[in-house]
Structures are given as structure tokens and as C-alpha cells.
Amino acid sequence: MIPGSWDRVPHRAPCSVGSLLLPLPLPAAPPTCALSLSLSCDITQKGYEKKRSKLIGAYLPQPPTLPPERRAPVTPASSTRYHRRRSSGSRDERYRSDVHTEAVQAALAKHKERKMAVPMPSKRRSLVVQTSMDAYTPPGEQRARCPINMEHWISQAIHGSTTSTTSSSSTQSGGSGAAHRLADVMAQTHIGECPTPLGRRGFVRPRGSLRLQNNLVMLIRKRVICFFLENHSAPPDVTTYTSEHPIQVERPQGSTTSRTAPKYGNAELMETGDGVPVSSRVSAKIQQLVNTLKRPKRPPLREVFVDDFEELLEVQQPDPNQPKPEGAQMLAMRGEQLGVVTNWPPSLEAALQRWGTISPKAPCLTTMDTNGKPLYILTYGKLWTRSMKVAYNILHKLGTKQEPMVRPGDRVALVFPNNDPAASMVAFYGCLLAEVVPVPIEVPLTRKDAGSQQIGFLLGSCGVTVALTSDACHKGLPKSPTGEIPQFKGWPKLLWFVTESKHLSKPPRDWFPHIKDANNDTAYIEYKTCKDGSVLGVTVTRIALLTHCQALTQACGYTEAETIVNVLDFKKDVGLWHGILTSVMNMMHVISIPYSLMKVNPLSWIQKVCQYKAKVACVKSRDMHWALVAHRDQRDVNLSSLRMLIVADGANPWSISSCDAFLNVFQSKGLRQEVICPCASSPEALTVAIRRYGRAPCRASWGGGGAGAVRLRAVARVCVAGGQDPACWAIMCSVKPDGVPQLCRTDEIGELCVCAIATGTSYYGLSGMTKNTFEVFPVTSSGAPVSEYPFVRTGLLGFVGPGGLVFVVGKMDGLMVVSGRRHNADDIVATALAVEPMKFVYRGRIAVFSVTVLHDERIVIVAEQRPDSTEEDSFQWMSRVLQAIDSIHQVGVYCLALVPANTLPKTPLGGIHLSETKQLFLEGSLHPCNVLMCPHTCVTNLPKPRQKQPEIGPASVMVGNLVSGKRIAQASGRDLGQIEDNDQFLFLSEVLQWRAQTTPDHVLYTLLNCRGTIASSLTCVQLHKRAEKIAVMLMERGHLQDGDHVALVYPPGIDLIAAFYGCLYAGCVPITVRPPHPQNIATTLPTVKMIVEVSRSACLMTTQLICKLLRSREAAAAVDVRAWPPILDTDDLPKKRPAQIYKPSNPDTLAYLDFSVSTTGMLAGVKMSHAATSAFCRSIKLQCELYPSREVAICLDPYCGLGFVLWCLCSVYSGHQSILIPPSELETNPALWLLAVSQYKVRDTFCSYSVMELCTKGLGSQTESLKARGLDLSRVRTCVVVAEERPRIALTQSFSKLFKDLGLHPRAVSTSFGCRVNLAICLQGTSGPDPTTVYVDMRALRHDRVRLVERGSPHSLPLMESGKILPGVRIIIANPETKGPLGDSHLGEIWVHSAHNASGYFTIYGDESLQSDHFNSRLSFGDTQTVWARTGYLGFLRRTELTDANGERHDALYVVGALDEAMELRGMRYHPIDIETSVIRAHKSVTECAVFTWTNLLVVVVELDGSEQEALDLVPLVTNVVLEEHYLVVGVVVVVDIGVIPINSRGEKQRMHLRDGFLADQLDPIYVAYNM
């Protein structure tokens, strides 16, 4: 079907869309109408083509001359060629239509001039045998003879059309445009001198030109065409040159520069957006994607007011081009009256009794084995006696006489395999005779059967306690070791009862079933699987059952002893109604063909029709298709005996195409046209309509709102009938699918409703759903009810034509509403199959469904790929499918996935289990082998990009804050207070000398090894003496002067501390450097070399072991070892003391350099003066109340920031004992840190996030054993995480909960915050209120606003306070652009003023402007005198209800993220951690995630913890979650192995290093997906 709008019948008429998709000149309209009118009589396809060409050929521009092989028409072939093609099995005829195929091929032809240049996804070589990139050639190049070289093709692809794609997620100029055909990234149409790019809403054209509407209408039959032409006077498209002449869009003939275009297929040189050449396969494809997304081709979104706090999603506006119904209101149609037949039985049981006693030897049912031989013949006599036996045993042999298990009216499950209809039929009639209600279901082969759990819920709701089954089926059920059948997941506990005669007791002679006339008791319950996979039970009463059989008997003209061949499922639907029920009423003989036989021999049903001279056959279009594929030249086929071929899936209009193809081939075998009888049915309404046997196909003809006549072939006539009273005839109408059940107009499609006796009556146990479906009262436009009797919704879409003709266009379950337009899944399947028939899709197995993403439905297509399809071919097929669907249906496909053959979940009879497939897709368990996501073209309801407001003056800000009651966001820590003994010293070297004199034997440092024992320790005097010896060594061996820089390359330990103080004693400036890793020297040593060079170190001090490492052969391979400065080995120290210890002349002179690599990949060294160092130590001492009697456990890296200060400086200043635990030791003993804290009864401890994560993951299952070992954390007062980032609240909470049973108090765990300009701004400390947590609106945060919300609110983000502000520190929140102070409701940059601010950056490049801006900034208004340091971090202040130690209200600082890492997308500020948190939650296999941007594309890198086959499952889930939670379209998804995302020693992700590695193709990704 070719869907356009679903609301108006004429616009779904079949439409030929070959070259006539071009805008037709005005004079062409009359001939077109004449052609349309001429179709009221039959006309052959060839004749139609000739007539069409003759009528309007003169009005069309002539196409350019092409080689003969490319000028072949896309019209259907002649019947002989068609017959030959069909017999080779190249195409799924179920969805075949010549007109539709022509439309698809014409749409694809528009894209042939410009080749697809969509970047192919990259797979690791382990996932594909042949790398797709190595084998890649431009699509169609080998087939096309025109001389287009590779460079020209790529040039077109990259620099292409003026109608480039939609803007990417980050485009600030206009947001994402409406969904558009994917091919328009690269394609324009060139026909003669009138090239016409095809837009979403129509054609780009001059003002006043004529336009062909893009709403193609319903295709129910080929050879019918109708055009709708309308005058269009929209303003011209400003992106295209328009004039009085036809539009001329030149295709670029190559680059205008001297540089040749890069060769994409061979992955040669490609340039980045900045012109930097990159020799990389991945980066080449990224650049190609970027170029396709650079220029928006659509007009910007409708203006939407966006509040600062809200992001309003674009509301889908009704399409102005969508046809509107114009016909009169329809009238409800009555079906024909049920004839009066005197000998009809009063009930179905009475019919069975009659035939079982009158004609006991008449055959009732013949079953077949897998070889096609008759397996068993069930006669009416056997059916009658065995059914009585089953009825007796159900009622009298289950339970006791006093307490029978089953009473009349109870529900009983029928569990029989599809190859045993006889046993199932006996059990069914046994239940009817016993007056119990049978519930036929499928056999649960495993506990994981698709849909089995939902069937279990149905059985439970029906109160089923007994399951009838056959002996063979009972033996085949899964069993426990004791031989019992286990309880299946979701199923109630069942008693399994075998119905074979040998297991049953014979009823006594005086027992006879009570056979009553049909009444309103429930006869049986038929299960129905809904769109979402849930299973409902439709109850059918005995009177409805009987009336339905009578109606089918009359409609089909059934007579006694006729033979019927049944291929359908006998447990439900048409197979049950004709093959089990109506057949018995008329004493017919049913030949049952099992599905297993059809798989082996698809012709078996035709052979049985010939063998038994069957009058009727019940099939599906799939069975007809399989017969066409397999028939070859069967000469003994004769179908002249058939008078009815009932096609049971008539609710799918594409089944009519199968009928045409089947008739075309088998007409010569005796098949008559009037024999084929499609029928439409549903579980709720039973048989809705069926074409009567012996009647030629009917046509209905009526006007279509002034757009020409529409002629549609009728599917069927109304069949359901009431009783014999004329007042009870069946009434049918169509109502609007949504809202009030109002009657449709005559040219409007709606849901069919019937009012009759022969329908279902309820969904068992679901009164609310029953009322909405089975008790519907349609109303007219004035609100008057159509009938006093309730109608039943059939679940079928269509309309009722004149004369009671029913036209069915699809099912409600297949309906997808995308951007306000309705599309049918079957139509999408038909278009996909029409692209390249059966070349890629295995047996035509395609699943189409919709998923809700960002408040709209998105179409997902999943197809089984043929085993012999190559990677490149499959990708090209997917690209063509996207083009075709966008052109034909005007809708974008959100996701197109290919899975290996035979891997989609199946229904019992081999179809695709749609709801289970959708569930697997949403769970990430589908395991596709190819995925193509197109969110850029599909998602058209993103919020409007934020427009930056013009700069607001200082006065406006001040007044605004006053008016809104917002205070300026500033806060400060407490005063530093009185000076104590050691505070009188200005320099740390003096403090150490003082302690060596006053408390020489006081232990300052204790170093633990991995076993938890003391490796070494230092007292005050030991440290002092060792520092003296190192000072002598520096002066004598190193020949260093005051102020020279010394690199300290030591592992974490005592040596590092001694070397640091030795430098201070010698007047040198120390720089601590992490030593290279012995196992990874190639990547870690260059960083060491870089720090040594950048810091201008005159000397390098280290241990003997590292000294050898620096001069090793491995080191020589990584760096130039000859360029090292002099290396001093401190394992061999001189014995003498220095003549004097250096004392700085000025406190502002340099004490040490602190070098660190930021998360943005920048190596930055900051200068710390002696005054700042002393002030820093004093501030920490006051905050943490550190005194000589205290013990502090430190598990941090001692190379930079607060970690270095705590490890090396604080103990000397405050006198407390530091228990040092190197974090690397925790890799062998994760419990080392916590055991040390417990053993030494430590009250204060410091760690990093990486240490906390290691303990959480490594000790999660060992808490009981640790408790047994005596681990006690109840004495811990503060456990501070040292970090330069937003607090990781999830990790700290997990840590607190995990070790709560070991005595850790939740309030003890807190965080600190420091940065390059000030190494510690906040630290929790011992006194003061507990850390607070607030929940802010993430959407407001993107607009730099802070709005507090309740916990659990949508889009809420928990933020934890980053510790208390240190004494002597002042903070203000400033606008990073205007440098003005902000109110406390704003997110801004944290500025700090403190005595321990760093002095500036140390750089050999002398970038003074950078230093001045970061360390000496002033506010643009307000307090303009204070000098502030800019932290480069965004945050906000909130005044809490808590009080500080000094009694004032507490100001809490919340850090949100680094300014350098924040991503500006769509005019809003996004923080990577928020997106990464969402992605990690998306799938259990995602262990870590990192995001970054490159040329406005959002790139998401995920680490996969699972098999490589799961990699492609992550692509849709990642795209979905980022869209849903952040309103962003992901550009590239990269799936990598665990450990690929670089993380520094502080546990922070190095996103920029990852970005560089990705662009240089160094990640070795498992899969790289490019979202279009």
C-alpha cells in the first residue's frame, strides 16, 4: 500500500508514480483526468502505459539520453517474464503490486544521479570476514556506464547540494528540520533542463507552478491510477534560484580548489573541518558525516517561546497538505438476512450428536504426517463417542465426588501441538458436552517461549486449574528431575490431563451428556495477542457460536459431505471457525495440513485439493506465496474442483496482491477468478466480511472530493448476520479511530464496527476494556446514537462502500501515528520489499513497529538478512529502503536493523512474533548484524535552540536581583583566628626544624605495604636529618643554585617527602612527578619527560631502581634519554650536614611547582609561594582540627593538588601522624585502606574516587568476612574524597550503604573541591553541619539557571555539597562571559579569593594574558577592587537552613562541572557527566561511558562488558536515552572494550585524550555507528 494521509479515502487510491511524479504543466490536467476516467473499464497494463504516454508525453520534459541498459522502463514485465521471475522465487508476492513497485523504483531513480555517501559503520575485523571499508565501492558504480570517477563522486557527496541535510543536534541557527528522505543528503533530480530537488512538503518550484500532491493513496488493486493536482502559490524557496524560467540547479563538477577530493573508499587523505589532514578511516567518515550535516536544508522550526526554565518540545502541527474528508456522513450498512433453514440444529453439540449417530462412518477429519501421507482419519462416530468419554472424565474423574475439580462453567486449557488436530477436536467437543469452557492455547516448549508468560497470565486470570493434552505432547513437555512438569513462568499451577482413550474411563451406559439449545453461556475463550504482547481472552457465547456457524454456512454455501482443506491454525480464528466448528455443523470432511508439512512441501495443500477434489481451501497469503515459489512446472495440478479459496489474512490489503499473482500462475491449472475469496476477521468480531463464492470481484466507484474518480476493488461483503428476525440483521459502520466513536464520512477511513449476535462478548475478567471494545455506541455528527444496540470494535481499518461492500486497509494494531500522520506497518513492509526483492531479506521476514521516543512514535524496521549478503550490499540496501520509504510514505525511519536469518522470535506457525521482537529491541537483546539510525531526519520535535540574550548592563542585573529578592551569590569561610606556636613561622622548612628540636621522636609518617604492615616511618628528627643530607647532595653533586628547579620522580612513600624538604633546605624549587610505569613505559615516560622539560628542571632526583629504568633500553625507545638533566640517586646520600639551611628572603618567593594534567588534556603547572603554602596548611589544620595527637590515614596519589599537600606538607605543619597507604597497593589488597583505618582507630581519612570505587566493587561481597576479621569503622569521623570535579553522589552513597554494617556513619562520607588556581577551596572538616544534597532541574541547568525541585521529579539531578568552605576563603559566583556577579539562582563560574591561591601558571611560553585572566580577575561591577582567581568550574551557592559553628546560616557550594568540558549544543550548556550517567543506565553491558563533541557532533563512547555481538544492541539504546533525557541527537556511537576510556590517577575521565585517540583511529573500536 502506498500511504499518504489516512484520513481521506481518495488520497489512498493506487497511484502510478513513474515519471509522473514530476510537476505537471497546467495543460496536462485534462488529459490526466481523461485517463483517470477511462479506467472505469478494464485495461491491460501495457495498454495503460501506451495510453498514458500518448496523453501526457507531450507535457513532460525529455529525459537526458542514457545508455540503453539504463533506459529500461520500470513498468512491470509481460506475463511470461513475470511468470518466469515469479517461479524463481525472487520476490515475496504477499506484498507485491506492480503499481507500488513502479512507485518505489521511480522514487529510487530520483537518487541514482547522485550516489549515496552515507558513512558506512565500522566493525572490528573479528565481527566481519571482509572489512566493509576495504571492499567499499560507490553504489552502482560498476553497473553505471557513465564515466564518474571516485573523486567526482566524493566531491558531490561532500560539497553537494543546496538541499543539504537537516542541521545537527547542535546547530544553533534553526534546530532540526522536519524528517526528510535520507537520500537528499546527496541527491538531486536531474530531468532534462529542469532539475528539481524534492522537498518534504512537495517540489521546489517557481511561484504559481503546478504541483503534484505527495499524498499517495490507498492501493488495493493494480491498474488503477488517480492524480490530484492543485494550484500552489507558496513563496519561492529562497535557498534555490527562482525566476520565470524552469529551476536550474547545477551539480558541482568538482572542487574549485587545487586540492583533489579525498578518496573515501580507499581511506586516503581526508581533511578535518580546520583543514588538518588526517590519515584515518574513522576520521574520514566522521568528516564526511559532518559535511552532510553542515547546511540545514529545511526552513527553521516554527517560532516557539522558550522560557529560561523550560524547554518546550516542538508540537507537531497538522500538515496543511493533508487531505480532509469532504464526503457526506456515512450510513450504517446492514448485512443480508440470515436465511430460514428448517433442519439447522439447535446447538453445535446437537449437530455432533446427529452426525455421530446417523453417519458414524462419515470422515470428519484427516490428519497428515510430514511426508504428506494420511496419518489418521477421525470419523463422526469416533468424534462423538470420544468427546462423550472426555466429557465424562472431566466431570467425574477429576477430584472427588464431593469436591470435583471441574464443574460446568469452569475454564479448562487445551494444550495440543499443531500436528494433532484430531485430539484437540475431541477435547474441544468434550468440553462443550461437559459444559466447561475450553481455552485453546499453544504448547509451551520451553520456559522462555515467546509470549508464553503472557498466556500464563491469561490462564491465571481465567482461573484455569486443569490442562487437557495429548499423550505425545505430555511426554514432550519439559520435566524436572523428579519427572514432574515444572510450573512455567507466569503460569498458574495446573493438573495435566491426557485425553487419549486408553487413559480414560468408559462412561456408564446410563450416563449421557445434557445437550441444551444454544444460550448465552460462554462456549469457549479464544486468546488474542495485543500489540504490546499482552494476551487477552475473548469470550464467545453458545448462541454467538451457533449463529456464526450458520452465517458462515450461508455465506460460503456449505453442504453436507463437502471436503475442505485447512492450512490454518485450528485453535483460533478462521482455522477454528471453518475447520473445527462449521465443518461439524455441516458434516464436512476436513483435510488438515500441519505447519511442519508445509515447511517440507509448500505445495502439499494444492496436492491435497487435487487428491481429494476439495471444494474449499482455507489458506493465508503466505501459503499461496510458498506455493508460487515451489510450483515450478507441476503438470498434475488441477484446481477446477475448488469453488472457494478462502484467504484468511484479508485484513492486510497486500494479501490481495498474492491473490493476483496466484491466479496469474494457476489460472491455467483450472483456478477460476471468482473462486478466490478474501475474508476479514478479528477475535472480537469473528468473521467481519467475506467475498461470496461464485461472484466476480465487485468494484465500487464514486467521486472523491473534486480530485477525480476513485475506483477500488472490494475486499468482501458484510458477512456477520443476526438471527432470523430481520430486526437482528448485522449492522456495520466505520467510526473515527480516536476519541468519541463518531461515524466517518463516506471518503474517510475509520475503524469498522459491527452490531450482531455472532461476535465475541467480552475480554474475560477485564470489564473496563470490555466496555471500550464490546459496548460501543457509534454516534452521528449531531451526537445521536446510530442504534440502541451496542457495537463491537473489530480492530480493522477501512470503510463501507455502496451495496455493503467492505474495504479493509489494515489493522488498528499495525497503525503508527508519526508526527500526527497515520501509517500502517504492512505498507512499510511492502515498500521495503519492493526495493530489491528478496535479494537481502531472508524469506521476506520483516518486522515493522514503532517505539515512543521523545513524545512521538518512531518507526523501527527489523529484517532478517540473507546469509550470503555482504556488509556493503546490506548497507546499500538499507540506504535505498530509507529513500524509498521517505519518498513514498513521507515519513522517516528511525532505526533500520538487519539480523541474521532465522533469529527473530517466531509465532507457533512461523510468523514473526512482533511484540517479542519489539521487546528484544527495547531491552537491547536483538543482536543485529547491521544497524542504521536516522534520528537527525526523524526527530522533528526537538526544542527550539536557545537564543543567547544580548548583554545586560550591570545596573539591570543589580535591579533585577533586588526586585526578584535574589541576593548576590557570595560566601566565605570562617576567619583564620589566633596564631598558634607553629603559625609564627612563615616557612615550612622552619616548622620542620622547630619540630625536630621540640619533639624529635614524634612520628610524623608511617608507610604501609600491601600486607598492612609498616614498611617505614619517619620521626621529626629523622626527616630533618635526611632532608639535610639531600640538601648537601643537591648543592655538591648537583651544583644547584637558589631557585633552581628539581624534578622529584619517586613512588608514593617516605623518599618523596624527604626529597621535598631537602629541596626546601637547599633553596631549590621541587616538582613532584609520577614515575613511569614499568609495564607501560612507552606511554607513561613521555609525560614524565614533558613535565621535566616544561618545568625547566635543572636536576632530577629519584631512587636507584627508577634511575635504571630512566636509562633503560625501553626508555630509549620512548624518549631521547640523552636529553635528561643530571639524575641524582638519593639511595646513596652523603654523610655530612649542610653549612646552613636556606631561608627565603621573601614569603612570596616560589616554594614548589604543582603540575597536573587536567581532564581536558592540558598540562598545567601552578606556582605555590611560601606564604600560600603556609596559609594552605593552616587553613586545613583549622578545618580538620589537626593536632600532634591526631592520626590521619591518607590513601591518595602524592603528586599534585590536595593529595600532595596532605601527603607531604600537613603533617609537618600540624604535627599529626599521617598513615600513608599508596593507592597502587590496593590492587593486590583492596581491604588494605579500610583495615588500616580500623587497626589504627583513625578518625579522619582521605581517599580518591578511584580508591572508593575499588573498595565498593572489590569488597562488595566480603563485608561479612571483614566483619569477622574485626574491621570496625565506627570511629571514623570524616572520610573525605579528594577531587576536582562534581561530587559523585551515586558512588559515595553506595560506599556508605555498603559499609554501614561495619560501623561507617553515612554523615562521615563527604567530598572536597579544589582546582588549579586554588588546590583546596572546600573541605568538610570536623565541625559544622552535615553535607547537604539538593535536587535541581536539569533542563534549567542547561540555561545556566538553578531551580530546586523535589526528589524524584522528572529531569531532577541530585547534587551534593562539595564540603565546607575553608577558613580564609571567599567565593563569589560570576558570569564567565560578562564577569559580573550573579544571584544565587544562577549557575556561574566559581571565583575564589584566598591567601592560599596559587601565584599563577608556570609556563615557558610566557602567556601572560592567560595568567592575568585566571589569577588576577576583577568583577566588571559591584566589588571591583578585590582580586579573584577564576577556578574554571561552574557552580552555585545556596543559603541553607543549617547554622555554622559561629551561629550564622550556612552557605553551601555546589560544583556542577568544568567550564572547559561543558558542551555548547543547541545554544545550551551540557555537562558530559549527565549524558554519561544516562547512557550507563541504558544497558547492563555498558560499564563506562564518555562523551565529547567534534565539529558540533555529539560522540558517545561506551565500554562494552559482554560479547562483541551485543555491540550493535547498544546503538539504538544510547540514541534513545540521550534523546529522551537530554533532547540531543547523538551523531556517532563508538563501542569499545573495557579500559579504553582513559582515566587519570584521581579517577577522572580524560575525554580529550579519548577524542584525540578516536580521531586518530587508535581506539580499535568494536563498532562505530554514524547516526543520520
CSV table of N, CA, C and O in Angstrom, one decimal, residues 1008 1012 1191-1195 1219-1221 1226 1230-1247 1251 1255 1270-1280 1295 1302-1304 1308:
chain,number,residue,atom,x,y,z
A,1008,LEU,N,52.6,2.1,54.9
A,1008,LEU,CA,52.2,0.7,55.0
A,1008,LEU,C,52.4,0.0,53.6
A,1008,LEU,O,52.3,0.7,52.6
A,1012,GLY,N,49.7,-4.6,54.9
A,1012,GLY,CA,49.2,-3.8,56.0
A,1012,GLY,C,50.2,-3.6,57.1
A,1012,GLY,O,49.9,-3.0,58.2
A,1191,GLU,N,45.7,11.1,64.4
A,1191,GLU,CA,46.2,10.2,63.3
A,1191,GLU,C,45.3,10.3,62.1
A,1191,GLU,O,44.1,10.2,62.3
A,1192,VAL,N,45.9,10.5,61.0
A,1192,VAL,CA,45.1,10.6,59.7
A,1192,VAL,C,45.6,9.6,58.7
A,1192,VAL,O,46.8,9.4,58.5
A,1193,ALA,N,44.7,8.8,58.1
A,1193,ALA,CA,45.0,7.8,57.1
A,1193,ALA,C,44.8,8.5,55.7
A,1193,ALA,O,43.7,9.0,55.5
A,1194,ILE,N,45.8,8.4,54.9
A,1194,ILE,CA,45.8,9.0,53.6
A,1194,ILE,C,46.0,8.0,52.5
A,1194,ILE,O,47.1,7.3,52.5
A,1195,CYS,N,45.0,7.8,51.6
A,1195,CYS,CA,45.2,6.9,50.5
A,1195,CYS,C,45.0,7.6,49.2
A,1195,CYS,O,43.9,7.6,48.6
A,1219,ILE,N,49.3,8.2,58.3
A,1219,ILE,CA,49.4,6.8,57.9
A,1219,ILE,C,49.3,6.8,56.4
A,1219,ILE,O,48.2,7.0,55.9
A,1220,LEU,N,50.3,6.5,55.7
A,1220,LEU,CA,50.4,6.6,54.2
A,1220,LEU,C,50.1,5.3,53.6
A,1220,LEU,O,50.8,4.3,53.9
A,1221,ILE,N,49.1,5.2,52.7
A,1221,ILE,CA,48.7,4.0,52.0
A,1221,ILE,C,48.8,4.3,50.5
A,1221,ILE,O,47.9,5.0,50.0
A,1226,LEU,N,46.4,-1.2,46.8
A,1226,LEU,CA,45.0,-1.7,46.9
A,1226,LEU,C,44.7,-2.6,45.8
A,1226,LEU,O,43.7,-3.4,45.8
A,1230,PRO,N,42.5,-5.0,48.2
A,1230,PRO,CA,41.5,-4.0,48.3
A,1230,PRO,C,41.1,-3.5,49.7
A,1230,PRO,O,40.7,-2.4,49.8
A,1231,ALA,N,41.2,-4.4,50.6
A,1231,ALA,CA,40.8,-4.0,52.0
A,1231,ALA,C,41.9,-3.3,52.8
A,1231,ALA,O,41.7,-3.0,54.0
A,1232,LEU,N,43.0,-3.1,52.2
A,1232,LEU,CA,44.2,-2.5,52.9
A,1232,LEU,C,43.8,-1.2,53.6
A,1232,LEU,O,44.1,-1.0,54.8
A,1233,TRP,N,43.2,-0.3,52.9
A,1233,TRP,CA,42.9,1.0,53.4
A,1233,TRP,C,42.0,1.0,54.6
A,1233,TRP,O,42.2,1.5,55.7
A,1234,LEU,N,40.9,0.2,54.4
A,1234,LEU,CA,39.9,0.2,55.5
A,1234,LEU,C,40.4,-0.6,56.7
A,1234,LEU,O,40.1,-0.2,57.9
A,1235,LEU,N,41.2,-1.6,56.5
A,1235,LEU,CA,41.8,-2.3,57.6
A,1235,LEU,C,42.7,-1.5,58.4
A,1235,LEU,O,42.8,-1.5,59.6
A,1236,ALA,N,43.5,-0.6,57.7
A,1236,ALA,CA,44.4,0.3,58.3
A,1236,ALA,C,43.6,1.3,59.2
A,1236,ALA,O,44.0,1.7,60.3
A,1237,VAL,N,42.5,1.9,58.6
A,1237,VAL,CA,41.7,2.8,59.3
A,1237,VAL,C,41.2,2.2,60.6
A,1237,VAL,O,41.1,2.8,61.7
A,1238,SER,N,40.7,0.9,60.5
A,1238,SER,CA,40.2,0.2,61.7
A,1238,SER,C,41.3,-0.1,62.7
A,1238,SER,O,41.2,0.1,63.9
A,1239,GLN,N,42.5,-0.6,62.2
A,1239,GLN,CA,43.5,-1.0,63.1
A,1239,GLN,C,44.1,0.2,63.9
A,1239,GLN,O,44.4,0.0,65.1
A,1240,TYR,N,44.3,1.3,63.2
A,1240,TYR,CA,44.9,2.5,63.9
A,1240,TYR,C,43.8,3.4,64.5
A,1240,TYR,O,44.2,4.4,65.0
A,1241,LYS,N,42.6,2.9,64.5
A,1241,LYS,CA,41.5,3.7,65.1
A,1241,LYS,C,41.5,5.2,64.6
A,1241,LYS,O,41.4,6.1,65.4
A,1242,VAL,N,41.6,5.3,63.3
A,1242,VAL,CA,41.7,6.6,62.7
A,1242,VAL,C,40.3,7.3,62.7
A,1242,VAL,O,39.3,6.7,62.5
A,1243,ARG,N,40.4,8.6,63.0
A,1243,ARG,CA,39.1,9.4,63.0
A,1243,ARG,C,38.9,10.1,61.7
A,1243,ARG,O,37.8,10.4,61.3
A,1244,ASP,N,40.0,10.5,61.0
A,1244,ASP,CA,40.0,11.2,59.8
A,1244,ASP,C,40.8,10.5,58.7
A,1244,ASP,O,41.9,10.1,58.9
A,1245,THR,N,40.1,10.4,57.5
A,1245,THR,CA,40.8,9.7,56.4
A,1245,THR,C,40.5,10.4,55.1
A,1245,THR,O,39.4,11.0,55.0
A,1246,PHE,N,41.4,10.3,54.2
A,1246,PHE,CA,41.3,10.9,52.9
A,1246,PHE,C,41.5,9.9,51.8
A,1246,PHE,O,42.5,9.1,51.9
A,1247,CYS,N,40.7,9.9,50.8
A,1247,CYS,CA,40.9,9.0,49.6
A,1247,CYS,C,40.5,9.6,48.3
A,1247,CYS,O,40.0,10.8,48.3
A,1251,VAL,N,39.9,5.0,44.6
A,1251,VAL,CA,40.1,4.1,45.7
A,1251,VAL,C,38.7,3.7,46.3
A,1251,VAL,O,38.5,2.5,46.6
A,1255,CYS,N,37.1,-0.1,46.4
A,1255,CYS,CA,36.6,-0.8,47.6
A,1255,CYS,C,35.2,-1.2,47.4
A,1255,CYS,O,34.7,-2.3,47.8
A,1270,GLY,N,37.2,-8.4,62.3
A,1270,GLY,CA,37.3,-7.3,63.3
A,1270,GLY,C,37.4,-5.9,62.7
A,1270,GLY,O,37.7,-4.9,63.4
A,1271,LEU,N,37.0,-5.8,61.4
A,1271,LEU,CA,37.0,-4.4,60.8
A,1271,LEU,C,35.9,-3.6,61.4
A,1271,LEU,O,34.7,-3.9,61.4
A,1272,ASP,N,36.3,-2.4,61.9
A,1272,ASP,CA,35.4,-1.6,62.6
A,1272,ASP,C,35.6,-0.1,62.2
A,1272,ASP,O,36.7,0.4,62.3
A,1273,LEU,N,34.6,0.5,61.5
A,1273,LEU,CA,34.7,1.8,61.0
A,1273,LEU,C,33.9,2.8,61.8
A,1273,LEU,O,33.7,3.9,61.4
A,1274,SER,N,33.5,2.4,63.0
A,1274,SER,CA,32.6,3.3,63.8
A,1274,SER,C,33.3,4.5,64.4
A,1274,SER,O,32.7,5.5,64.7
A,1275,ARG,N,34.7,4.5,64.4
A,1275,ARG,CA,35.4,5.7,64.9
A,1275,ARG,C,35.6,6.7,63.9
A,1275,ARG,O,36.1,7.8,64.2
A,1276,VAL,N,35.3,6.4,62.6
A,1276,VAL,CA,35.6,7.4,61.5
A,1276,VAL,C,34.7,8.6,61.7
A,1276,VAL,O,33.5,8.4,61.7
A,1277,ARG,N,35.3,9.7,61.8
A,1277,ARG,CA,34.5,11.0,61.9
A,1277,ARG,C,34.4,11.6,60.5
A,1277,ARG,O,33.3,12.1,60.2
A,1278,THR,N,35.4,11.7,59.8
A,1278,THR,CA,35.4,12.2,58.4
A,1278,THR,C,36.1,11.3,57.4
A,1278,THR,O,37.2,10.9,57.7
A,1279,CYS,N,35.4,11.0,56.4
A,1279,CYS,CA,36.1,10.3,55.2
A,1279,CYS,C,35.9,11.2,54.0
A,1279,CYS,O,34.8,11.2,53.5
A,1280,VAL,N,36.9,11.8,53.6
A,1280,VAL,CA,36.8,12.9,52.6
A,1280,VAL,C,37.4,12.4,51.3
A,1280,VAL,O,38.5,11.8,51.2
A,1295,PHE,N,29.0,3.5,48.7
A,1295,PHE,CA,30.0,3.2,49.6
A,1295,PHE,C,29.5,3.3,51.1
A,1295,PHE,O,29.8,2.4,51.9
A,1302,LEU,N,29.5,-2.1,58.9
A,1302,LEU,CA,30.8,-2.2,59.6
A,1302,LEU,C,31.0,-1.0,60.4
A,1302,LEU,O,32.2,-0.7,60.9
A,1303,GLY,N,30.0,-0.2,60.7
A,1303,GLY,CA,30.0,0.9,61.6
A,1303,GLY,C,30.2,2.2,61.0
A,1303,GLY,O,30.3,3.3,61.7
A,1304,LEU,N,30.3,2.3,59.6
A,1304,LEU,CA,30.6,3.6,59.0
A,1304,LEU,C,29.3,4.5,59.0
A,1304,LEU,O,28.2,4.0,58.6
A,1308,ALA,N,29.6,10.6,57.7
A,1308,ALA,CA,31.1,10.8,57.7
A,1308,ALA,C,31.6,11.0,56.3
A,1308,ALA,O,32.7,11.6,56.2
